[in-house]
Amino acid sequence: MSEPPGLTPAERRVWHAFPTGAEIVFGDERPTGPDPDRTVRAHVINQLLLGGGETRDGFVSAVRIRGAYVIGHIDLSGGSVRHELRLRFCRLVEKPLLINCRTSAVRMTDCLLPGLDAGGLHADGTLSLSRSVLEGGIQMPRAQLLGGFGMNDAVVTESEPERWAVFSGGMTVENGFFARNATLTGGVRLVGARMNGGLFMEGSTLSNPGRIALDGENMVVQDAAELSKGFHSQGTVRLRNARINGTLSFDSAVLDSTDPDRMALHGSHMVVDELLMNLAEPIKGRLSLSYSRIDVLMDRPRIWPEEIYLDGLVYQTLRGPATPKDRLRWVSRDPQFHLQPYEQLASWYHGIGHDDVARRVQLAKLRARRRRLGPVERAWSVVLDWTVGFGYRPWLAFAWFAALVGVGTGVFSADHPHPIKENVELPHFHALVYSLDLLIPLDSFGLQNSYDPTGWTRWVAYALISSGWVLATALIAGVTRVLRPE
């Protein structure tokens, strides 16, 4: 095919290099402004990619340009492109349009452009924007990127508050989503995305204060989701209902909601094989893992925020330096009391053979529950706690019993009760046995009905009788678990 009329010298170089796929170099840095020797009109690139240029046997035809100033829209919308587009150190005046386009690889690296619209793009090769600066958002809803997506070291700034720096709901990426060390202002939306090669955002900064910095709701990730090694979010990271078939890592990350009343990490209803929460500093904002299922959870006490929502969280293994006391503080940070987090923690300790710690967790659960009871129920809860530890410490009842027997023995040894009936054969009085008779609700030894205390010792006897009934009731209730709420 002959070249079209009206090509500039720069465009003629691009046109004649296309059949062999040779790279045309106009410079090794991005142009700062229009330059006749480096300016290429976008419609020339469009014509070549959409079949308007000559191909040559034995070569892979492609548009490969370095250091050009591109004017007009690179618009491949709805087209079928068999050739690679590779731009490097180029400046694009208009936003490229790849809407519903089917293409091979598209690489616009180290470039300056006003955004990218690639909704519905089907790329058999890689889509790469690494090290590029985008002064506008990237639109990729329903995109299918079979060769992966790269935007390592990219800078994307979306100044309009209602728009996203990266908008890609329903996207599929086969060979990995790589956005390492990127700076993304305006938030990243990956709702419903499928990352079959993993999600890698190590060292990236996502800034959307007071809003959502990363929205990965319903996202599915195979292999690993690395929001780690210096990852910094200013805004909410929402991973609600996400499925991570591998590791979700926040190792050395910073999560800052920028508003203490907002979620820093909204991770409810997730399913994760391994969750690593060794952050660089404490989470600033709220944290929710409610109703999530996590096989292995590794965290450190220092990273926990003041409010944590754990109701419904199920885990198989806990790892990290947290002590049992730390774990109790962990489950107690939910502003709304729920039984399940305590039951889950007790079950885990019981499963690894620490039954004593499991009992401490159950006690902590019932004590936390007490604060939400009415006055009568609260009083009875205190009695059960002090006397038998809600049945988890029945030895307390025997300790109280021994102490009361000691008190009664001392009192009635000093001031003997009087016989109830004179001139009747009475059993021999013994202060210890008499105290036991008062404490045990049954008339076991016959002294209670034969001797009657007088004066102030009568009140001691009443106290021993009342205490005996309370202890017996609490012991039976605790040991048989009749009154233990589950």
C-alpha positions as semicolon CSV with decimal commas, in nm:
position;residue;x (nm);y (nm);z (nm)
1;M;0,000;0,000;0,000
2;S;0,127;0,344;-0,080
3;E;0,151;0,605;0,190
4;P;-0,143;0,845;0,221
5;P;-0,094;1,201;0,101
6;G;-0,014;1,485;0,337
7;L;0,220;1,300;0,577
8;T;0,479;1,507;0,755
9;P;0,840;1,387;0,757
10;A;0,795;1,254;1,111
11;E;0,478;1,066;1,015
12;R;0,643;0,929;0,702
13;R;0,913;0,772;0,919
14;V;0,644;0,605;1,131
15;W;0,456;0,483;0,824
16;H;0,756;0,322;0,657
17;A;0,881;0,162;0,980
18;F;0,546;-0,010;1,044
19;P;0,591;-0,316;0,815
20;T;0,905;-0,429;0,995
21;G;0,798;-0,316;1,343
22;A;1,108;-0,099;1,381
23;E;1,107;0,161;1,658
24;I;1,119;0,524;1,549
25;V;1,313;0,736;1,796
26;F;1,237;1,107;1,810
27;G;1,398;1,152;2,151
28;D;1,475;0,983;2,480
29;E;1,259;1,212;2,692
30;R;0,901;1,332;2,681
31;P;0,855;1,641;2,464
32;T;0,764;1,949;2,663
33;G;0,552;2,099;2,387
34;P;0,472;2,090;2,016
35;D;0,772;2,024;1,795
36;P;0,726;1,988;1,417
37;D;1,009;1,735;1,402
38;R;0,846;1,515;1,668
39;T;0,474;1,567;1,610
40;V;0,267;1,272;1,490
41;R;-0,105;1,292;1,425
42;A;-0,306;1,022;1,599
43;H;-0,510;0,937;1,290
44;V;-0,191;0,812;1,120
45;I;-0,140;0,566;1,407
46;N;-0,507;0,468;1,387
47;Q;-0,478;0,392;1,013
48;L;-0,173;0,173;1,059
49;L;-0,320;-0,029;1,347
50;L;-0,658;-0,075;1,176
51;G;-0,514;-0,227;0,859
52;G;-0,429;0,076;0,651
53;G;-0,056;0,003;0,637
54;E;0,150;-0,250;0,445
55;T;0,277;-0,564;0,621
56;R;0,582;-0,767;0,523
57;D;0,639;-1,140;0,539
58;G;0,900;-1,242;0,793
59;F;0,839;-0,939;1,014
60;V;0,597;-0,853;1,294
61;S;0,434;-0,527;1,192
62;A;0,383;-0,282;1,478
63;V;0,372;0,085;1,569
64;R;0,670;0,154;1,794
65;I;0,749;0,518;1,866
66;R;0,978;0,686;2,118
67;G;0,970;1,053;2,215
68;A;0,682;1,173;1,992
69;Y;0,429;1,450;2,047
70;V;0,096;1,291;1,950
71;I;-0,197;1,517;1,866
72;G;-0,557;1,404;1,827
73;H;-0,727;1,092;1,964
74;I;-0,572;0,752;1,927
75;D;-0,913;0,598;1,869
76;L;-0,939;0,223;1,814
77;S;-1,290;0,192;1,955
78;G;-1,478;-0,110;1,822
79;G;-1,185;-0,211;1,605
80;S;-0,992;-0,533;1,572
81;V;-0,619;-0,469;1,591
82;R;-0,360;-0,737;1,514
83;H;-0,054;-0,520;1,568
84;E;0,123;-0,402;1,879
85;L;0,114;-0,037;1,981
86;R;0,422;0,066;2,176
87;L;0,472;0,429;2,278
88;R;0,755;0,534;2,504
89;F;0,850;0,880;2,629
90;C;0,560;1,018;2,425
91;R;0,324;1,301;2,507
92;L;-0,039;1,244;2,408
93;V;-0,250;1,558;2,389
94;E;-0,585;1,373;2,381
95;K;-0,709;1,074;2,579
96;P;-0,662;0,742;2,393
97;L;-0,988;0,557;2,323
98;L;-0,977;0,177;2,320
99;I;-1,346;0,120;2,391
100;N;-1,467;-0,230;2,295
101;C;-1,149;-0,282;2,099
102;R;-0,987;-0,621;2,044
103;T;-0,612;-0,589;2,021
104;S;-0,280;-0,749;2,101
105;A;-0,036;-0,569;2,328
106;V;-0,068;-0,199;2,409
107;R;0,227;-0,036;2,584
108;M;0,231;0,334;2,668
109;T;0,522;0,353;2,910
110;D;0,703;0,664;3,039
111;C;0,435;0,870;2,862
112;L;0,231;1,175;2,956
113;L;-0,138;1,153;2,870
114;P;-0,470;1,297;2,991
115;G;-0,619;0,962;3,087
116;L;-0,729;0,642;2,915
117;D;-1,073;0,506;2,820
118;A;-1,053;0,131;2,760
119;G;-1,398;0,010;2,862
120;G;-1,466;-0,335;2,718
121;L;-1,110;-0,369;2,585
122;H;-1,005;-0,724;2,499
123;A;-0,626;-0,743;2,489
124;D;-0,457;-1,072;2,404
125;G;-0,127;-0,922;2,521
126;T;-0,022;-0,684;2,796
127;L;-0,170;-0,343;2,865
128;S;0,109;-0,141;3,023
129;L;0,117;0,216;3,153
130;S;0,424;0,174;3,370
131;R;0,611;0,492;3,468
132;S;0,356;0,703;3,282
133;V;0,187;1,014;3,416
134;L;-0,187;1,036;3,360
135;E;-0,359;1,367;3,429
136;G;-0,698;1,200;3,436
137;G;-0,855;0,867;3,520
138;I;-0,822;0,523;3,365
139;Q;-1,154;0,370;3,259
140;M;-1,149;-0,009;3,213
141;P;-1,493;-0,151;3,299
142;R;-1,545;-0,506;3,163
143;A;-1,192;-0,512;3,019
144;Q;-1,033;-0,852;2,954
145;L;-0,655;-0,840;2,973
146;L;-0,517;-1,183;2,890
147;G;-0,156;-1,071;2,904
148;G;-0,183;-0,881;3,231
149;F;-0,191;-0,515;3,330
150;G;0,106;-0,305;3,435
151;M;0,121;0,041;3,585
152;N;0,432;0,014;3,801
153;D;0,566;0,356;3,909
154;A;0,276;0,526;3,731
155;V;0,123;0,852;3,855
156;V;-0,251;0,891;3,802
157;T;-0,435;1,201;3,919
158;E;-0,811;1,236;3,895
159;S;-0,909;1,578;4,025
160;E;-1,288;1,539;3,997
161;P;-1,416;1,404;4,333
162;E;-1,689;1,189;4,181
163;R;-1,452;1,009;3,943
164;W;-1,193;0,738;4,005
165;A;-0,824;0,732;3,927
166;V;-0,880;0,372;3,811
167;F;-1,232;0,253;3,732
168;S;-1,252;-0,110;3,628
169;G;-1,562;-0,289;3,752
170;G;-1,600;-0,644;3,620
171;M;-1,248;-0,655;3,476
172;T;-1,060;-0,982;3,415
173;V;-0,679;-0,989;3,429
174;E;-0,516;-1,324;3,355
175;N;-0,145;-1,269;3,415
176;G;-0,140;-1,031;3,708
177;F;-0,236;-0,675;3,796
178;F;0,092;-0,494;3,868
179;A;0,077;-0,146;4,019
180;R;0,390;-0,139;4,231
181;N;0,515;0,198;4,362
182;A;0,231;0,379;4,185
183;T;0,079;0,706;4,305
184;L;-0,295;0,706;4,249
185;T;-0,499;1,009;4,351
186;G;-0,875;0,965;4,333
187;G;-0,927;0,605;4,438
188;V;-0,912;0,267;4,266
189;R;-1,230;0,072;4,187
190;L;-1,188;-0,301;4,121
191;V;-1,542;-0,413;4,206
192;G;-1,614;-0,762;4,077
193;A;-1,271;-0,792;3,916
194;R;-1,105;-1,131;3,863
195;M;-0,729;-1,122;3,912
196;N;-0,625;-1,468;3,800
197;G;-0,256;-1,386;3,822
198;G;-0,261;-1,192;4,148
199;L;-0,283;-0,829;4,259
200;F;0,048;-0,656;4,333
201;M;0,041;-0,302;4,472
202;E;0,352;-0,304;4,690
203;G;0,476;0,044;4,776
204;S;0,184;0,222;4,613
205;T;0,005;0,525;4,754
206;L;-0,371;0,550;4,709
207;S;-0,516;0,884;4,810
208;N;-0,887;0,957;4,837
209;P;-0,933;1,117;5,182
210;G;-1,275;1,077;5,338
211;R;-1,380;0,839;5,059
212;I;-1,282;0,495;4,929
213;A;-0,917;0,459;4,837
214;L;-0,948;0,100;4,711
215;D;-1,281;-0,065;4,636
216;G;-1,233;-0,438;4,583
217;E;-1,582;-0,551;4,676
218;N;-1,665;-0,895;4,529
219;M;-1,316;-0,916;4,383
220;V;-1,161;-1,260;4,324
221;V;-0,783;-1,292;4,339
222;Q;-0,582;-1,604;4,267
223;D;-0,235;-1,652;4,416
224;A;-0,182;-1,333;4,620
225;A;-0,303;-0,982;4,691
226;E;-0,001;-0,779;4,799
227;L;-0,105;-0,449;4,957
228;S;0,226;-0,443;5,137
229;K;0,586;-0,322;5,158
230;G;0,504;0,046;5,191
231;F;0,149;0,035;5,053
232;H;-0,026;0,347;5,188
233;S;-0,398;0,415;5,166
234;Q;-0,552;0,749;5,255
235;G;-0,918;0,656;5,264
236;T;-1,108;0,330;5,307
237;V;-0,983;-0,001;5,172
238;R;-1,305;-0,192;5,103
239;L;-1,268;-0,563;5,035
240;R;-1,619;-0,667;5,133
241;N;-1,710;-1,011;4,999
242;A;-1,371;-1,049;4,832
243;R;-1,227;-1,397;4,771
244;I;-0,851;-1,430;4,800
245;N;-0,731;-1,777;4,701
246;G;-0,392;-1,727;4,856
247;T;-0,238;-1,457;5,073
248;L;-0,379;-1,113;5,144
249;S;-0,083;-0,921;5,283
250;F;-0,071;-0,582;5,455
251;D;0,287;-0,640;5,568
252;S;0,457;-0,302;5,635
253;A;0,153;-0,116;5,501
254;V;-0,023;0,196;5,632
255;L;-0,403;0,210;5,648
256;D;-0,535;0,557;5,726
257;S;-0,905;0,631;5,681
258;T;-0,827;1,005;5,737
259;D;-1,149;1,010;5,942
260;P;-1,169;0,819;6,274
261;D;-1,539;0,752;6,215
262;R;-1,475;0,579;5,881
263;M;-1,352;0,229;5,808
264;A;-0,981;0,204;5,738
265;L;-1,030;-0,159;5,631
266;H;-1,377;-0,291;5,552
267;G;-1,311;-0,663;5,513
268;S;-1,643;-0,819;5,609
269;H;-1,770;-1,137;5,438
270;M;-1,426;-1,209;5,292
271;V;-1,289;-1,557;5,226
272;V;-0,910;-1,558;5,259
273;D;-0,659;-1,840;5,281
274;E;-0,404;-1,633;5,474
275;L;-0,433;-1,277;5,606
276;L;-0,113;-1,101;5,713
277;M;-0,171;-0,791;5,927
278;N;0,182;-0,687;6,022
279;L;0,134;-0,322;5,938
280;A;0,399;-0,054;5,969
281;E;0,190;0,142;6,221
282;P;-0,147;0,117;6,400
283;I;-0,455;0,129;6,180
284;K;-0,609;0,477;6,180
285;G;-0,985;0,431;6,162
286;R;-1,215;0,136;6,212
287;L;-1,153;-0,227;6,116
288;S;-1,417;-0,482;6,017
289;L;-1,364;-0,854;5,959
290;S;-1,724;-0,947;6,038
291;Y;-1,856;-1,271;5,888
292;S;-1,528;-1,342;5,711
293;R;-1,369;-1,686;5,684
294;I;-0,992;-1,686;5,721
295;D;-0,779;-1,998;5,737
296;V;-0,469;-1,832;5,886
297;L;-0,471;-1,489;6,052
298;M;-0,137;-1,340;6,152
299;D;-0,139;-1,003;6,328
300;R;0,031;-0,798;6,595
301;P;-0,145;-0,628;6,888
302;R;0,015;-0,291;6,815
303;I;-0,173;-0,250;6,486
304;W;-0,527;-0,281;6,625
305;P;-0,746;0,031;6,617
306;E;-0,985;0,129;6,894
307;E;-1,290;-0,015;6,716
308;I;-1,283;-0,364;6,566
309;Y;-1,586;-0,552;6,433
310;L;-1,535;-0,928;6,461
311;D;-1,887;-1,069;6,492
312;G;-1,916;-1,376;6,271
313;L;-1,542;-1,399;6,197
314;V;-1,427;-1,761;6,167
315;Y;-1,061;-1,860;6,157
316;Q;-0,865;-2,185;6,170
317;T;-0,531;-2,059;6,301
318;L;-0,406;-1,748;6,480
319;R;-0,042;-1,654;6,448
320;G;0,170;-1,374;6,585
321;P;0,305;-1,255;6,920
322;A;-0,034;-1,181;7,081
323;T;-0,076;-1,322;7,432
324;P;-0,410;-1,448;7,570
325;K;-0,450;-1,111;7,742
326;D;-0,392;-0,937;7,407
327;R;-0,649;-1,160;7,240
328;L;-0,907;-1,075;7,505
329;R;-0,848;-0,705;7,442
330;W;-0,881;-0,778;7,069
331;V;-1,229;-0,928;7,094
332;S;-1,342;-0,669;7,350
333;R;-1,288;-0,374;7,113
334;D;-1,616;-0,430;6,932
335;P;-1,840;-0,136;7,035
336;Q;-2,138;-0,374;7,023
337;F;-2,115;-0,685;7,241
338;H;-2,148;-1,019;7,060
339;L;-2,104;-1,369;7,200
340;Q;-1,959;-1,519;6,881
341;P;-1,609;-1,359;6,886
342;Y;-1,553;-1,491;7,238
343;E;-1,689;-1,835;7,148
344;Q;-1,464;-1,848;6,839
345;L;-1,157;-1,750;7,042
346;A;-1,238;-1,998;7,320
347;S;-1,292;-2,272;7,062
348;W;-0,954;-2,199;6,905
349;Y;-0,771;-2,212;7,239
350;H;-0,955;-2,532;7,327
351;G;-0,858;-2,680;6,991
352;I;-0,486;-2,621;7,051
353;G;-0,502;-2,769;7,400
354;H;-0,515;-2,453;7,615
355;D;-0,834;-2,532;7,806
356;D;-0,736;-2,299;8,091
357;V;-0,718;-2,003;7,850
358;A;-1,044;-2,110;7,688
359;R;-1,212;-2,089;8,031
360;R;-1,067;-1,741;8,081
361;V;-1,217;-1,634;7,749
362;Q;-1,557;-1,772;7,850
363;L;-1,536;-1,582;8,178
364;A;-1,444;-1,263;7,994
365;K;-1,743;-1,316;7,764
366;L;-1,988;-1,339;8,053
367;R;-1,834;-1,041;8,231
368;A;-1,860;-0,832;7,915
369;R;-2,220;-0,945;7,874
370;R;-2,297;-0,832;8,231
371;R;-2,256;-0,466;8,138
372;R;-2,561;-0,494;7,912
373;L;-2,793;-0,662;8,165
374;G;-3,058;-0,511;8,389
375;P;-2,992;-0,442;8,760
376;V;-3,131;-0,775;8,889
377;E;-2,962;-0,987;8,622
378;R;-2,641;-0,794;8,673
379;A;-2,648;-0,860;9,048
380;W;-2,704;-1,233;8,995
381;S;-2,425;-1,235;8,738
382;V;-2,190;-1,086;8,997
383;V;-2,290;-1,354;9,246
384;L;-2,226;-1,632;8,994
385;D;-1,894;-1,475;8,904
386;W;-1,768;-1,435;9,260
387;T;-1,893;-1,765;9,390
388;V;-1,828;-2,019;9,113
389;G;-1,688;-1,820;8,821
390;F;-2,003;-1,897;8,620
391;G;-1,924;-2,267;8,665
392;Y;-1,578;-2,240;8,513
393;R;-1,423;-2,203;8,862
394;P;-1,629;-2,426;9,096
395;W;-1,340;-2,433;9,344
396;L;-1,435;-2,076;9,436
397;A;-1,752;-2,208;9,604
398;F;-1,546;-2,440;9,824
399;A;-1,309;-2,154;9,909
400;W;-1,603;-1,937;10,017
401;F;-1,752;-2,230;10,206
402;A;-1,428;-2,290;10,396
403;A;-1,395;-1,920;10,481
404;L;-1,753;-1,900;10,613
405;V;-1,706;-2,216;10,818
406;G;-1,399;-2,059;10,970
407;V;-1,590;-1,741;11,059
408;G;-1,880;-1,937;11,209
409;T;-1,649;-2,160;11,410
410;G;-1,471;-1,861;11,559
411;V;-1,793;-1,676;11,645
412;F;-1,978;-1,970;11,802
413;S;-1,671;-2,086;11,990
414;A;-1,660;-1,749;12,161
415;D;-2,036;-1,722;12,222
416;H;-2,215;-2,057;12,246
417;P;-2,580;-2,068;12,137
418;H;-2,838;-2,158;12,401
419;P;-3,023;-2,489;12,397
420;I;-3,371;-2,458;12,248
421;K;-3,531;-2,692;12,506
422;E;-3,422;-2,737;12,865
423;N;-3,410;-3,073;13,046
424;V;-3,402;-3,257;12,714
425;E;-3,117;-3,477;12,605
426;L;-2,927;-3,267;12,350
427;P;-2,643;-3,353;12,115
428;H;-2,305;-3,224;12,224
429;F;-2,240;-2,874;12,086
430;H;-1,945;-2,826;11,854
431;A;-1,888;-2,486;11,692
432;L;-1,742;-2,630;11,367
433;V;-2,023;-2,879;11,322
434;Y;-2,282;-2,615;11,409
435;S;-2,140;-2,381;11,142
436;L;-2,154;-2,663;10,887
437;D;-2,514;-2,731;10,985
438;L;-2,606;-2,366;10,925
439;L;-2,429;-2,348;10,587
440;I;-2,558;-2,674;10,443
441;P;-2,921;-2,617;10,341
442;L;-3,020;-2,955;10,489
443;D;-3,028;-3,024;10,866
444;S;-2,739;-3,264;10,836
445;F;-2,605;-3,288;11,192
446;G;-2,905;-3,196;11,409
447;L;-2,742;-2,904;11,584
448;Q;-2,931;-2,627;11,403
449;N;-3,265;-2,742;11,553
450;S;-3,115;-2,795;11,900
451;Y;-2,932;-2,467;11,959
452;D;-3,038;-2,108;11,909
453;P;-2,786;-1,821;11,886
454;T;-2,858;-1,504;12,078
455;G;-2,770;-1,139;12,043
456;W;-2,548;-1,036;11,757
457;T;-2,450;-1,396;11,684
458;R;-2,805;-1,453;11,561
459;W;-2,724;-1,230;11,261
460;V;-2,412;-1,431;11,194
461;A;-2,627;-1,744;11,188
462;Y;-2,875;-1,583;10,947
463;A;-2,588;-1,476;10,724
464;L;-2,447;-1,829;10,720
465;I;-2,785;-1,980;10,633
466;S;-2,838;-1,729;10,348
467;S;-2,485;-1,776;10,221
468;G;-2,531;-2,151;10,223
469;W;-2,836;-2,131;10,001
470;V;-2,666;-1,884;9,765
471;L;-2,354;-2,099;9,740
472;A;-2,552;-2,417;9,685
473;T;-2,768;-2,256;9,417
474;A;-2,470;-2,098;9,241
475;L;-2,270;-2,420;9,257
476;I;-2,551;-2,629;9,113
477;A;-2,625;-2,366;8,849
478;G;-2,262;-2,336;8,752
479;V;-2,164;-2,702;8,754
480;T;-2,473;-2,817;8,566
481;R;-2,453;-2,509;8,338
482;V;-2,823;-2,442;8,384
483;L;-2,774;-2,069;8,410
484;R;-2,473;-2,036;8,184
485;P;-2,580;-1,843;7,869
486;E;-2,432;-1,983;7,548
